[in-house]
């Protein structure tokens, strides 16, 4: 079976969202949206990768595939929880109302319905797609509550006195919206409340709510959010919120942060690692395939913490430790790439094989125009907001992804890249490390 170090990559096929991310029976499980038959989106399956340390991943093949009336056209995104040693996977089953609707614009025509479904496993590796799937929430019937087509991506968590679920939907007023449900037994769910806000797009994909060190965080991926002329209007954002669990009432502020200022990450999902840290993974949207063979990968896992009302996305210590061998030149780097560290003053820059990272005043900026592949419709230039602190950068360089952690996660800029050369030139001293 295929293995990956640090970054999980589509094994010869298509990958999008992380699903069912969980530490279960001593291993991390990362499921993901997958079309196993080629490097393009199609009827969704769940691929599966497993790791003991969040660093070395082994691909396990397909876990979920369309097999029931409710999910015959796709097993969309969802999450995982454990109860009494059993793994529960929640996901959205999709059923088309037209034959071959891909010939039209499926999304705009709404020619499909979505139900919330469950499948369980005793070991996290075997799933009975034929006998063990159940519909737990039928397609939404009342348009005032949500949308029969666009209601998806169940994220389930254990609350103080019950299990809770949040779903993303499209409100009748045209705004994105979240629906909250509660359950005592993980199977029977009742609707509790809806939360919505204008100015954040029309459909909220992959909502994730959690309490972490320093605060309560909502992260979601609003569709039609960033209308700045580039093709990806859907963006992942996050905010510090107030949430009252029993009534599922949430106060959402106007202020938000991008999850990542490279604007390539999408559909983030979090879990708790074996040491109790809140860890986030997200899909790296790649503008084009690699050699016509595969497309889609995950960013490195990040620790989410709130400090003074700001959400930090820090490099996971297991990732930093994995890049433990100091080297003099990137040419000595292993296949997993390398980690670079430097302090940038205003005007300083680093050139990573054609990809530029530089400091302009109190912002860190990147330019991928020489390394973006052939797709000229994607964004090329990126910048963080004004930094509170100095200009410390920690950079993870992989052949198809560069992640720039600024000031220990105050901001991160991650960009999908192509044709990166194994060289680095800098105005400042850069320290380099690779895996053992
Ligand atoms: C986000 C998303 C989810 C959906 C899945 C389908 O990228 O559109 O809302 O469940 O991907 O692949």
PDB file of N, CA and C and ligand atoms in Angstrom, residues 16-17 33 41 44 76-77 92 152-153 203 205-206 223 266-267 283, ligand 1:
ATOM      1  N   UNK A  16     -10.579  15.265  -2.117  1.00  0.00           N
ATOM      2  CA  UNK A  16     -10.903  16.563  -1.511  1.00  0.00           C
ATOM      3  C   UNK A  16     -11.052  16.423  -0.002  1.00  0.00           C
ATOM      4  N   UNK A  17     -12.055  16.962   0.616  1.00  0.00           N
ATOM      5  CA  UNK A  17     -12.119  17.185   2.061  1.00  0.00           C
ATOM      6  C   UNK A  17     -11.600  16.060   2.978  1.00  0.00           C
ATOM      7  N   UNK A  33     -12.614  12.615   1.013  1.00  0.00           N
ATOM      8  CA  UNK A  33     -13.424  12.547  -0.195  1.00  0.00           C
ATOM      9  C   UNK A  33     -12.539  12.080  -1.345  1.00  0.00           C
ATOM     10  N   UNK A  41     -13.202  15.021  -9.903  1.00  0.00           N
ATOM     11  CA  UNK A  41     -14.323  14.828  -8.984  1.00  0.00           C
ATOM     12  C   UNK A  41     -15.374  13.961  -9.669  1.00  0.00           C
ATOM     13  N   UNK A  44     -18.762  10.403  -5.103  1.00  0.00           N
ATOM     14  CA  UNK A  44     -17.788  10.402  -4.005  1.00  0.00           C
ATOM     15  C   UNK A  44     -17.753   9.099  -3.198  1.00  0.00           C
ATOM     16  N   UNK A  76     -20.833  11.958   0.689  1.00  0.00           N
ATOM     17  CA  UNK A  76     -20.213  13.265   0.887  1.00  0.00           C
ATOM     18  C   UNK A  76     -19.564  13.347   2.283  1.00  0.00           C
ATOM     19  N   UNK A  77     -19.071  14.525   2.610  1.00  0.00           N
ATOM     20  CA  UNK A  77     -18.223  14.690   3.796  1.00  0.00           C
ATOM     21  C   UNK A  77     -18.941  14.437   5.116  1.00  0.00           C
ATOM     22  N   UNK A  92     -22.910  12.502   4.557  1.00  0.00           N
ATOM     23  CA  UNK A  92     -24.090  12.901   3.791  1.00  0.00           C
ATOM     24  C   UNK A  92     -24.222  12.001   2.573  1.00  0.00           C
ATOM     25  N   UNK A 152     -25.556  19.434   4.403  1.00  0.00           N
ATOM     26  CA  UNK A 152     -24.545  18.369   4.426  1.00  0.00           C
ATOM     27  C   UNK A 152     -23.436  18.587   5.451  1.00  0.00           C
ATOM     28  N   UNK A 153     -22.524  17.604   5.451  1.00  0.00           N
ATOM     29  CA  UNK A 153     -21.260  17.655   6.195  1.00  0.00           C
ATOM     30  C   UNK A 153     -21.447  17.591   7.714  1.00  0.00           C
ATOM     31  N   UNK A 203     -24.001  29.256   1.132  1.00  0.00           N
ATOM     32  CA  UNK A 203     -24.062  27.873   1.638  1.00  0.00           C
ATOM     33  C   UNK A 203     -22.815  27.649   2.478  1.00  0.00           C
ATOM     34  N   UNK A 205     -20.331  25.198   3.881  1.00  0.00           N
ATOM     35  CA  UNK A 205     -19.838  23.825   3.801  1.00  0.00           C
ATOM     36  C   UNK A 205     -18.959  23.531   5.022  1.00  0.00           C
ATOM     37  N   UNK A 206     -18.976  22.273   5.419  1.00  0.00           N
ATOM     38  CA  UNK A 206     -18.066  21.748   6.436  1.00  0.00           C
ATOM     39  C   UNK A 206     -17.953  22.607   7.702  1.00  0.00           C
ATOM     40  N   UNK A 223     -19.656  29.179   0.600  1.00  0.00           N
ATOM     41  CA  UNK A 223     -19.608  29.228  -0.874  1.00  0.00           C
ATOM     42  C   UNK A 223     -20.024  30.627  -1.334  1.00  0.00           C
ATOM     43  N   UNK A 266      -9.169  24.307   2.192  1.00  0.00           N
ATOM     44  CA  UNK A 266     -10.634  24.296   2.186  1.00  0.00           C
ATOM     45  C   UNK A 266     -11.140  23.141   3.038  1.00  0.00           C
ATOM     46  N   UNK A 267     -12.406  23.291   3.511  1.00  0.00           N
ATOM     47  CA  UNK A 267     -13.132  22.192   4.151  1.00  0.00           C
ATOM     48  C   UNK A 267     -12.374  21.594   5.342  1.00  0.00           C
ATOM     49  N   UNK A 283      -8.059  20.285   3.228  1.00  0.00           N
ATOM     50  CA  UNK A 283      -7.776  19.924   1.837  1.00  0.00           C
ATOM     51  C   UNK A 283      -7.007  21.054   1.164  1.00  0.00           C
TER      52      UNK A 283
HETATM   53  C1  LIG B   1     -16.591  20.681   0.202  1.00  0.00           C
HETATM   54  C2  LIG B   1     -17.682  19.759  -0.323  1.00  0.00           C
HETATM   55  C3  LIG B   1     -18.609  19.329   0.789  1.00  0.00           C
HETATM   56  C4  LIG B   1     -19.176  18.057   0.248  1.00  0.00           C
HETATM   57  C5  LIG B   1     -18.000  17.458  -0.491  1.00  0.00           C
HETATM   58  C6  LIG B   1     -18.348  16.735  -1.759  1.00  0.00           C
HETATM   59  O1  LIG B   1     -15.455  20.665  -0.579  1.00  0.00           O
HETATM   60  O2  LIG B   1     -18.384  20.372  -1.390  1.00  0.00           O
HETATM   61  O3  LIG B   1     -19.573  20.290   1.149  1.00  0.00           O
HETATM   62  O4  LIG B   1     -19.647  17.208   1.254  1.00  0.00           O
HETATM   63  O5  LIG B   1     -17.134  18.537  -0.797  1.00  0.00           O
HETATM   64  O6  LIG B   1     -17.216  16.146  -2.317  1.00  0.00           O
END
